[in-house]
Amino acid sequence: MKLKTNISYKNIAYLFSCAIFFILTSCEEDLTKANANKNKNFPSQIINNAKIIQRDSGFVTLRATAPIIEKYELIDSPYVVARKGINIQFFDKKKPKVPGKITAKYARIFEYKKFYEAKGNVRITTNEGQRFAMQSIYWDQKKNRIYTKDTVYVTMEDGSTLVGANGMTAKDDFSEYTFFNNSGDFSTKQLSEKQK
């Protein structure tokens, strides 16, 4: 009789532990499904008073400062954002002592796509001294192209101006650019030199 009760207790304990295992497993799956719908779009890293230096083979190619930078890494398309503005200096090996500059009130970088956007009072100064002003600009680093659909104001070193009313597209080093529906104020000296 003792043998039967020991076997039945063991069977009950075994069945009970199996039941607990299946209940916990099903609860875990339910929690996973429930958490899948929760918002993951929050910063995983926050950097205050950020100072970033980017190098290529020891040569400084970029220096950036921003009051705050937030990294969003837990989503399908991770990105970095500077909500309170950014100031960037970019360096060319041909003129390493004269950096170009970009300032904007807002910037967002999609690191995997190598796609950048800057918005709000965007100002660009090339290392050749050309100054560009617009409200937004986009840089596709994979294609080496910069573009905007906003009105672009350009001031050359000699003071002449150009307005691209419907935006522009350019190489990312500004060696070539195209303006859409443009107008301008060029010095007659500059025009006569181009006609020769």
Coordinates of N, CA and C in Angstrom, one line a residue:
M1 N 0.8 -1.2 0.0 CA 0.0 0.0 0.0 C 0.9 1.2 0.0
K2 N 2.0 1.2 0.7 CA 2.9 2.3 0.8 C 3.5 2.6 -0.6
L3 N 3.7 1.5 -1.3 CA 4.3 1.6 -2.7 C 3.4 2.3 -3.6
K4 N 2.1 2.0 -3.5 CA 1.1 2.6 -4.4 C 1.0 4.1 -4.1
T5 N 1.0 4.5 -2.8 CA 0.8 5.9 -2.5 C 2.1 6.7 -2.9
N6 N 3.3 6.1 -2.8 CA 4.5 6.8 -3.2 C 4.5 7.0 -4.7
I7 N 4.0 6.0 -5.5 CA 4.0 6.1 -6.9 C 2.9 7.1 -7.3
S8 N 1.8 7.1 -6.7 CA 0.7 8.1 -7.0 C 1.2 9.5 -6.7
Y9 N 1.9 9.7 -5.5 CA 2.4 11.1 -5.2 C 3.5 11.5 -6.2
K10 N 4.3 10.6 -6.7 CA 5.3 10.9 -7.7 C 4.6 11.3 -9.0
N11 N 3.6 10.6 -9.4 CA 2.8 10.9 -10.6 C 2.2 12.2 -10.5
I12 N 1.6 12.5 -9.4 CA 0.9 13.8 -9.2 C 1.9 14.9 -9.2
A13 N 3.1 14.7 -8.5 CA 4.1 15.8 -8.5 C 4.6 16.0 -10.0
Y14 N 4.8 14.9 -10.7 CA 5.3 15.0 -12.1 C 4.3 15.8 -12.9
L15 N 3.0 15.4 -12.9 CA 2.0 16.1 -13.6 C 1.8 17.5 -13.2
F16 N 2.0 17.8 -11.9 CA 1.9 19.2 -11.4 C 3.0 20.0 -12.0
S17 N 4.3 19.5 -12.0 CA 5.4 20.3 -12.5 C 5.3 20.5 -14.0
C18 N 4.8 19.5 -14.7 CA 4.5 19.7 -16.2 C 3.5 20.8 -16.4
A19 N 2.5 20.8 -15.6 CA 1.4 21.8 -15.8 C 2.0 23.2 -15.5
I20 N 2.8 23.3 -14.5 CA 3.4 24.6 -14.2 C 4.3 25.1 -15.3
F21 N 5.1 24.1 -15.9 CA 6.0 24.5 -17.0 C 5.2 25.0 -18.2
F22 N 4.1 24.3 -18.5 CA 3.3 24.8 -19.7 C 2.6 26.1 -19.4
I23 N 2.2 26.3 -18.2 CA 1.5 27.6 -17.9 C 2.5 28.7 -18.0
L24 N 3.7 28.5 -17.4 CA 4.8 29.5 -17.5 C 5.2 29.8 -18.9
T25 N 5.3 28.8 -19.7 CA 5.8 28.9 -21.1 C 4.7 29.7 -21.8
S26 N 3.5 29.4 -21.6 CA 2.4 30.1 -22.4 C 2.3 31.6 -21.9
C27 N 2.5 31.8 -20.6 CA 2.5 33.2 -20.1 C 3.7 34.0 -20.7
E28 N 4.9 33.3 -20.8 CA 6.0 34.0 -21.4 C 5.8 34.4 -22.8
E29 N 5.1 33.5 -23.6 CA 4.8 33.8 -25.0 C 3.8 35.0 -25.0
D30 N 2.8 35.0 -24.1 CA 1.8 36.0 -24.1 C 2.5 37.4 -23.8
L31 N 3.5 37.4 -22.9 CA 4.2 38.6 -22.5 C 5.0 39.1 -23.7
T32 N 5.6 38.2 -24.4 CA 6.4 38.6 -25.6 C 5.5 39.2 -26.6
K33 N 4.4 38.6 -26.9 CA 3.4 39.2 -27.8 C 2.9 40.5 -27.4
A34 N 2.7 40.7 -26.1 CA 2.2 41.9 -25.6 C 3.2 43.0 -25.6
N35 N 4.5 42.7 -25.3 CA 5.6 43.7 -25.4 C 6.0 44.0 -26.8
A36 N 5.7 43.2 -27.8 CA 6.1 43.5 -29.1 C 5.4 44.8 -29.6
N37 N 4.2 45.1 -29.2 CA 3.5 46.2 -29.6 C 3.9 47.5 -28.9
K38 N 4.7 47.4 -27.8 CA 5.0 48.6 -27.1 C 6.0 49.5 -27.8
N39 N 6.0 50.8 -27.6 CA 6.8 51.7 -28.3 C 8.3 51.5 -27.9
K40 N 9.2 51.4 -28.9 CA 10.6 51.2 -28.6 C 11.3 52.5 -29.1
N41 N 10.6 53.5 -29.5 CA 11.2 54.7 -30.1 C 11.6 55.7 -29.0
F42 N 12.6 55.3 -28.2 CA 13.1 56.2 -27.2 C 14.6 56.1 -27.2
P43 N 15.3 57.2 -26.8 CA 16.8 57.2 -26.9 C 17.4 56.1 -26.0
S44 N 18.3 55.4 -26.6 CA 19.1 54.4 -25.8 C 20.4 55.1 -25.2
Q45 N 20.8 56.2 -25.8 CA 21.9 57.0 -25.3 C 21.6 58.4 -25.5
I46 N 22.0 59.2 -24.5 CA 21.9 60.7 -24.6 C 23.3 61.3 -24.2
I47 N 23.8 62.2 -25.1 CA 25.1 62.8 -24.9 C 24.8 64.3 -24.7
N48 N 25.2 64.9 -23.6 CA 25.1 66.3 -23.4 C 26.4 67.0 -23.8
N49 N 26.3 68.2 -24.3 CA 27.5 68.9 -24.8 C 28.5 68.0 -25.6
A50 N 27.9 67.5 -26.6 CA 28.6 66.5 -27.4 C 29.7 67.2 -28.3
K51 N 30.9 66.5 -28.3 CA 32.0 66.9 -29.2 C 32.5 65.7 -29.9
I52 N 32.3 65.7 -31.2 CA 32.6 64.5 -32.0 C 33.7 64.8 -33.0
I53 N 34.6 63.9 -33.1 CA 35.7 64.0 -34.1 C 35.7 62.7 -34.9
Q54 N 35.7 62.9 -36.3 CA 35.7 61.8 -37.2 C 37.1 61.8 -37.9
R55 N 37.7 60.7 -38.0 CA 39.0 60.6 -38.7 C 39.0 59.5 -39.8
D56 N 39.9 59.8 -40.8 CA 40.1 58.8 -41.8 C 41.6 58.7 -42.0
S57 N 42.1 57.5 -41.7 CA 43.6 57.3 -41.7 C 44.4 58.4 -41.0
G58 N 43.9 58.7 -39.8 CA 44.6 59.7 -39.0 C 44.2 61.2 -39.3
F59 N 43.6 61.4 -40.5 CA 43.3 62.8 -40.9 C 41.9 63.1 -40.4
V60 N 41.7 64.3 -39.7 CA 40.4 64.7 -39.2 C 39.6 65.1 -40.3
T61 N 38.5 64.5 -40.6 CA 37.6 64.8 -41.7 C 36.4 65.6 -41.2
L62 N 36.0 65.5 -39.9 CA 34.8 66.2 -39.4 C 35.0 66.5 -37.9
R63 N 34.5 67.6 -37.5 CA 34.4 68.0 -36.0 C 33.0 68.5 -35.9
A64 N 32.3 68.0 -34.9 CA 30.9 68.4 -34.7 C 30.7 68.7 -33.2
T65 N 29.9 69.7 -32.9 CA 29.4 70.0 -31.5 C 27.9 70.2 -31.5
A66 N 27.3 69.7 -30.4 CA 25.9 69.9 -30.3 C 25.5 69.9 -28.8
P67 N 24.5 70.7 -28.4 CA 24.1 70.7 -27.0 C 23.7 69.4 -26.5
I68 N 23.0 68.6 -27.3 CA 22.5 67.3 -26.9 C 22.3 66.4 -28.2
I69 N 22.8 65.2 -28.0 CA 22.6 64.2 -29.1 C 21.9 63.0 -28.5
E70 N 20.9 62.5 -29.2 CA 20.2 61.3 -28.8 C 20.3 60.2 -29.8
K71 N 20.7 59.0 -29.3 CA 20.8 57.8 -30.2 C 19.5 56.9 -30.0
Y72 N 18.9 56.6 -31.1 CA 17.7 55.7 -31.1 C 18.1 54.4 -31.8
E73 N 18.5 53.4 -31.0 CA 19.0 52.1 -31.5 C 18.1 50.9 -31.4
L74 N 17.0 51.0 -30.7 CA 16.1 49.9 -30.5 C 15.0 49.7 -31.5
I75 N 15.1 50.5 -32.6 CA 14.0 50.4 -33.6 C 14.6 49.8 -34.9
D76 N 13.7 49.6 -35.9 CA 14.2 49.0 -37.1 C 15.1 49.8 -37.9
S77 N 14.9 51.1 -38.0 CA 15.8 52.1 -38.7 C 16.5 53.0 -37.6
P78 N 17.5 52.6 -37.0 CA 18.2 53.4 -36.0 C 18.7 54.7 -36.5
Y79 N 18.6 55.7 -35.7 CA 19.1 57.1 -36.1 C 19.7 57.8 -34.9
V80 N 20.4 58.9 -35.2 CA 20.9 59.8 -34.2 C 20.3 61.2 -34.5
V81 N 19.9 61.9 -33.4 CA 19.3 63.2 -33.6 C 19.9 64.3 -32.7
A82 N 20.0 65.5 -33.3 CA 20.5 66.7 -32.5 C 19.3 67.6 -32.6
R83 N 18.5 67.6 -31.6 CA 17.2 68.4 -31.6 C 17.5 69.9 -31.3
K84 N 18.6 70.2 -30.6 CA 18.9 71.6 -30.2 C 19.9 72.2 -31.1
G85 N 20.1 71.7 -32.3 CA 21.1 72.3 -33.2 C 22.4 71.5 -33.2
I86 N 23.2 71.8 -34.3 CA 24.5 71.2 -34.5 C 25.4 72.2 -35.3
N87 N 26.7 72.1 -35.0 CA 27.7 72.9 -35.7 C 28.7 71.9 -36.1
I88 N 29.0 71.9 -37.4 CA 29.9 70.9 -38.0 C 31.0 71.6 -38.8
Q89 N 32.2 71.2 -38.6 CA 33.3 71.6 -39.5 C 33.8 70.4 -40.3
F90 N 33.9 70.5 -41.6 CA 34.4 69.4 -42.4 C 35.6 69.8 -43.1
F91 N 36.6 68.9 -43.2 CA 37.9 69.2 -43.7 C 38.2 68.4 -45.0
D92 N 38.8 69.1 -45.9 CA 39.2 68.5 -47.2 C 40.7 68.3 -47.2
K93 N 41.3 67.2 -47.7 CA 42.7 67.0 -47.7 C 43.4 68.0 -48.6
K94 N 42.7 68.6 -49.6 CA 43.3 69.6 -50.5 C 43.6 70.9 -49.7
K95 N 42.7 71.2 -48.8 CA 42.8 72.4 -48.0 C 42.5 72.1 -46.5
P96 N 43.5 71.4 -45.9 CA 43.2 70.9 -44.5 C 43.1 72.0 -43.5
K97 N 43.6 73.2 -43.7 CA 43.6 74.3 -42.7 C 42.4 75.2 -42.9
V98 N 41.6 75.0 -43.9 CA 40.4 75.8 -44.1 C 39.2 74.9 -44.1
P99 N 38.5 74.8 -43.0 CA 37.4 73.9 -43.0 C 36.1 74.5 -43.6
G100 N 35.3 73.7 -44.1 CA 33.9 74.1 -44.4 C 33.1 74.0 -43.2
K101 N 31.9 74.7 -43.2 CA 31.1 74.7 -42.0 C 29.6 74.5 -42.3
I102 N 28.9 73.8 -41.4 CA 27.5 73.6 -41.5 C 26.9 73.9 -40.2
T103 N 25.8 74.7 -40.1 CA 25.1 74.9 -38.9 C 23.6 74.7 -39.2
A104 N 22.9 74.2 -38.2 CA 21.4 74.0 -38.4 C 20.8 73.9 -37.0
K105 N 19.5 74.1 -36.9 CA 18.8 74.1 -35.7 C 18.4 72.6 -35.3
Y106 N 18.5 71.7 -36.3 CA 18.0 70.3 -36.1 C 18.8 69.5 -37.1
A107 N 19.2 68.3 -36.7 CA 19.9 67.3 -37.6 C 19.5 65.9 -37.2
R108 N 19.4 65.1 -38.2 CA 19.1 63.6 -38.0 C 20.0 62.8 -38.9
I109 N 20.6 61.7 -38.4 CA 21.5 60.9 -39.1 C 21.0 59.5 -39.1
F110 N 20.8 58.9 -40.2 CA 20.5 57.4 -40.3 C 21.8 56.7 -40.7
E111 N 22.5 56.2 -39.6 CA 23.9 55.7 -39.8 C 24.0 54.5 -40.8
Y112 N 23.0 53.6 -40.7 CA 23.1 52.4 -41.6 C 22.9 52.8 -43.1
K113 N 21.9 53.7 -43.3 CA 21.6 54.2 -44.7 C 22.6 55.2 -45.2
K114 N 23.4 55.8 -44.2 CA 24.4 56.9 -44.6 C 23.6 58.0 -45.2
F115 N 22.5 58.4 -44.5 CA 21.6 59.5 -45.0 C 21.5 60.5 -43.8
Y116 N 21.7 61.8 -44.2 CA 21.7 62.9 -43.2 C 20.7 63.9 -43.6
E117 N 20.1 64.5 -42.6 CA 19.2 65.7 -42.9 C 19.4 66.8 -41.9
A118 N 19.4 68.0 -42.3 CA 19.5 69.2 -41.5 C 18.4 70.1 -41.8
K119 N 17.8 70.7 -40.7 CA 16.6 71.6 -40.9 C 16.7 72.8 -40.0
G120 N 16.1 73.9 -40.4 CA 16.0 75.1 -39.6 C 17.2 76.0 -39.7
N121 N 17.1 77.0 -40.5 CA 18.1 78.0 -40.7 C 19.5 77.4 -41.0
V122 N 19.5 76.5 -42.0 CA 20.7 75.8 -42.4 C 21.7 76.8 -43.1
R123 N 22.9 76.8 -42.6 CA 24.0 77.6 -43.2 C 25.2 76.7 -43.5
I124 N 25.7 76.8 -44.8 CA 26.8 76.1 -45.2 C 27.8 77.1 -45.8
T125 N 29.1 76.9 -45.3 CA 30.2 77.7 -45.9 C 31.2 76.7 -46.4
T126 N 31.6 76.7 -47.7 CA 32.5 75.8 -48.2 C 33.9 76.3 -47.9
N127 N 34.9 75.4 -48.1 CA 36.3 75.9 -47.9 C 36.8 76.8 -49.0
E128 N 36.0 77.0 -50.0 CA 36.3 77.9 -51.1 C 35.7 79.3 -50.8
G129 N 34.9 79.4 -49.7 CA 34.3 80.7 -49.3 C 32.9 80.9 -49.8
Q130 N 32.3 80.0 -50.5 CA 30.9 80.1 -50.9 C 30.0 79.9 -49.7
R131 N 28.9 80.7 -49.6 CA 28.0 80.6 -48.5 C 26.6 80.2 -49.0
F132 N 26.0 79.2 -48.5 CA 24.7 78.7 -48.9 C 23.7 78.9 -47.7
A133 N 22.5 79.3 -47.9 CA 21.5 79.4 -46.9 C 20.2 78.8 -47.4
M134 N 19.6 78.0 -46.6 CA 18.3 77.4 -46.9 C 17.7 76.9 -45.6
Q135 N 16.5 76.3 -45.7 CA 15.8 75.9 -44.5 C 16.0 74.4 -44.3
S136 N 16.3 73.6 -45.3 CA 16.6 72.2 -45.1 C 17.5 71.7 -46.2
I137 N 18.2 70.6 -45.8 CA 19.1 70.0 -46.8 C 19.3 68.5 -46.5
Y138 N 19.5 67.7 -47.5 CA 19.6 66.3 -47.3 C 20.9 65.8 -48.0
W139 N 21.6 64.9 -47.4 CA 22.8 64.3 -47.9 C 22.7 62.8 -48.0
D140 N 22.8 62.3 -49.2 CA 22.9 60.9 -49.4 C 24.4 60.5 -49.6
Q141 N 25.0 60.1 -48.5 CA 26.5 59.8 -48.6 C 26.8 58.7 -49.5
K142 N 26.0 57.7 -49.7 CA 26.2 56.6 -50.6 C 26.3 57.1 -52.0
K143 N 25.5 58.1 -52.4 CA 25.5 58.6 -53.8 C 26.4 59.9 -53.9
N144 N 26.9 60.3 -52.8 CA 27.7 61.6 -52.7 C 27.0 62.8 -53.3
R145 N 25.7 62.8 -52.9 CA 24.8 63.9 -53.4 C 24.2 64.6 -52.2
I146 N 24.0 65.9 -52.4 CA 23.3 66.8 -51.5 C 22.2 67.4 -52.3
Y147 N 21.0 67.6 -51.6 CA 19.9 68.2 -52.3 C 18.9 68.8 -51.4
T148 N 18.1 69.8 -51.9 CA 17.0 70.4 -51.2 C 16.0 70.9 -52.2
K149 N 14.7 71.0 -51.8 CA 13.7 71.6 -52.6 C 13.4 73.0 -52.2
D150 N 14.0 73.5 -51.1 CA 13.8 74.8 -50.6 C 14.5 75.8 -51.5
T151 N 14.1 77.1 -51.3 CA 14.9 78.2 -51.9 C 16.3 78.3 -51.3
V152 N 17.2 78.3 -52.2 CA 18.7 78.4 -51.8 C 19.2 79.7 -52.1
Y153 N 19.9 80.4 -51.2 CA 20.6 81.6 -51.4 C 22.1 81.4 -51.3
V154 N 22.8 81.8 -52.4 CA 24.2 81.5 -52.4 C 24.9 82.9 -52.6
T155 N 26.0 83.1 -51.8 CA 26.8 84.2 -51.9 C 28.2 83.8 -52.2
M156 N 28.8 84.3 -53.3 CA 30.1 83.9 -53.7 C 31.1 84.7 -53.0
E157 N 32.4 84.4 -53.1 CA 33.5 85.1 -52.5 C 33.5 86.6 -52.9
D158 N 33.2 86.8 -54.2 CA 33.3 88.2 -54.7 C 32.1 89.0 -54.4
G159 N 31.1 88.4 -53.7 CA 29.9 89.2 -53.3 C 28.7 89.0 -54.2
S160 N 28.9 88.3 -55.3 CA 27.8 88.0 -56.2 C 26.8 87.0 -55.6
T161 N 25.6 87.1 -55.9 CA 24.6 86.2 -55.3 C 23.8 85.4 -56.4
L162 N 23.3 84.3 -55.9 CA 22.5 83.4 -56.8 C 21.3 82.9 -55.9
V163 N 20.1 82.8 -56.5 CA 19.0 82.3 -55.8 C 18.4 81.1 -56.6
G164 N 18.3 80.0 -56.0 CA 17.7 78.8 -56.6 C 16.3 78.7 -56.0
A165 N 15.3 79.2 -56.7 CA 13.9 79.3 -56.1 C 13.3 77.9 -55.8
N166 N 13.7 76.9 -56.6 CA 13.1 75.6 -56.4 C 14.1 74.6 -56.0
G167 N 15.2 75.0 -55.3 CA 16.1 74.1 -54.7 C 17.3 73.9 -55.6
M168 N 18.1 72.8 -55.2 CA 19.3 72.5 -55.9 C 19.7 71.1 -55.6
T169 N 20.6 70.6 -56.4 CA 21.3 69.3 -56.2 C 22.8 69.6 -56.4
A170 N 23.6 68.9 -55.6 CA 25.1 69.1 -55.7 C 25.9 67.9 -55.4
K171 N 27.1 67.8 -55.8 CA 28.0 66.8 -55.3 C 28.3 67.2 -53.8
D172 N 28.6 66.2 -53.0 CA 28.8 66.5 -51.6 C 30.0 67.3 -51.2
D173 N 30.9 67.5 -52.2 CA 32.1 68.4 -52.0 C 31.8 69.8 -52.6
F174 N 30.6 70.0 -53.2 CA 30.2 71.3 -53.8 C 31.1 71.7 -55.0
S175 N 31.7 70.7 -55.6 CA 32.5 71.0 -56.8 C 31.6 71.2 -58.0
E176 N 30.4 70.6 -58.0 CA 29.4 70.8 -59.0 C 28.1 71.0 -58.3
Y177 N 27.2 71.9 -58.8 CA 25.9 72.0 -58.3 C 24.9 72.5 -59.4
T178 N 23.7 72.2 -59.3 CA 22.6 72.6 -60.2 C 21.5 73.2 -59.4
F179 N 21.1 74.4 -59.9 CA 20.0 75.2 -59.2 C 18.8 75.1 -60.1
F180 N 17.6 75.1 -59.5 CA 16.4 75.0 -60.3 C 15.6 76.3 -60.2
N181 N 15.2 76.8 -61.4 CA 14.5 78.1 -61.5 C 15.3 79.2 -60.8
N182 N 16.5 79.5 -61.3 CA 17.4 80.4 -60.5 C 17.4 81.8 -61.1
S183 N 17.9 82.7 -60.3 CA 18.2 84.1 -60.7 C 19.4 84.5 -59.9
G184 N 20.0 85.7 -60.3 CA 21.1 86.1 -59.5 C 21.6 87.5 -59.9
D185 N 22.6 87.9 -59.2 CA 23.2 89.2 -59.3 C 24.7 89.0 -59.4
F186 N 25.3 88.9 -60.6 CA 26.7 88.7 -60.8 C 27.4 89.9 -61.2
S187 N 28.6 90.0 -60.9 CA 29.4 91.2 -61.3 C 29.7 91.1 -62.8
T188 N 29.8 92.2 -63.5 CA 30.1 92.2 -64.9 C 31.5 91.7 -65.2
K189 N 32.4 91.9 -64.3 CA 33.8 91.5 -64.4 C 33.8 89.9 -64.4
Q190 N 33.0 89.3 -63.6 CA 33.0 87.9 -63.5 C 32.4 87.3 -64.8
L191 N 31.3 87.9 -65.3 CA 30.7 87.4 -66.6 C 31.7 87.5 -67.7
S192 N 32.4 88.7 -67.8 CA 33.3 88.9 -69.0 C 34.4 87.9 -68.9
E193 N 34.9 87.6 -67.7 CA 36.0 86.6 -67.6 C 35.5 85.2 -68.1
K194 N 34.3 84.8 -67.8 CA 33.8 83.5 -68.2 C 33.6 83.5 -69.8
Q195 N 33.3 84.6 -70.4 CA 33.1 84.6 -71.9 C 34.4 84.5 -72.6
K196 N 35.5 84.8 -72.1 CA 36.8 84.7 -72.7 C 37.3 83.3 -73.0

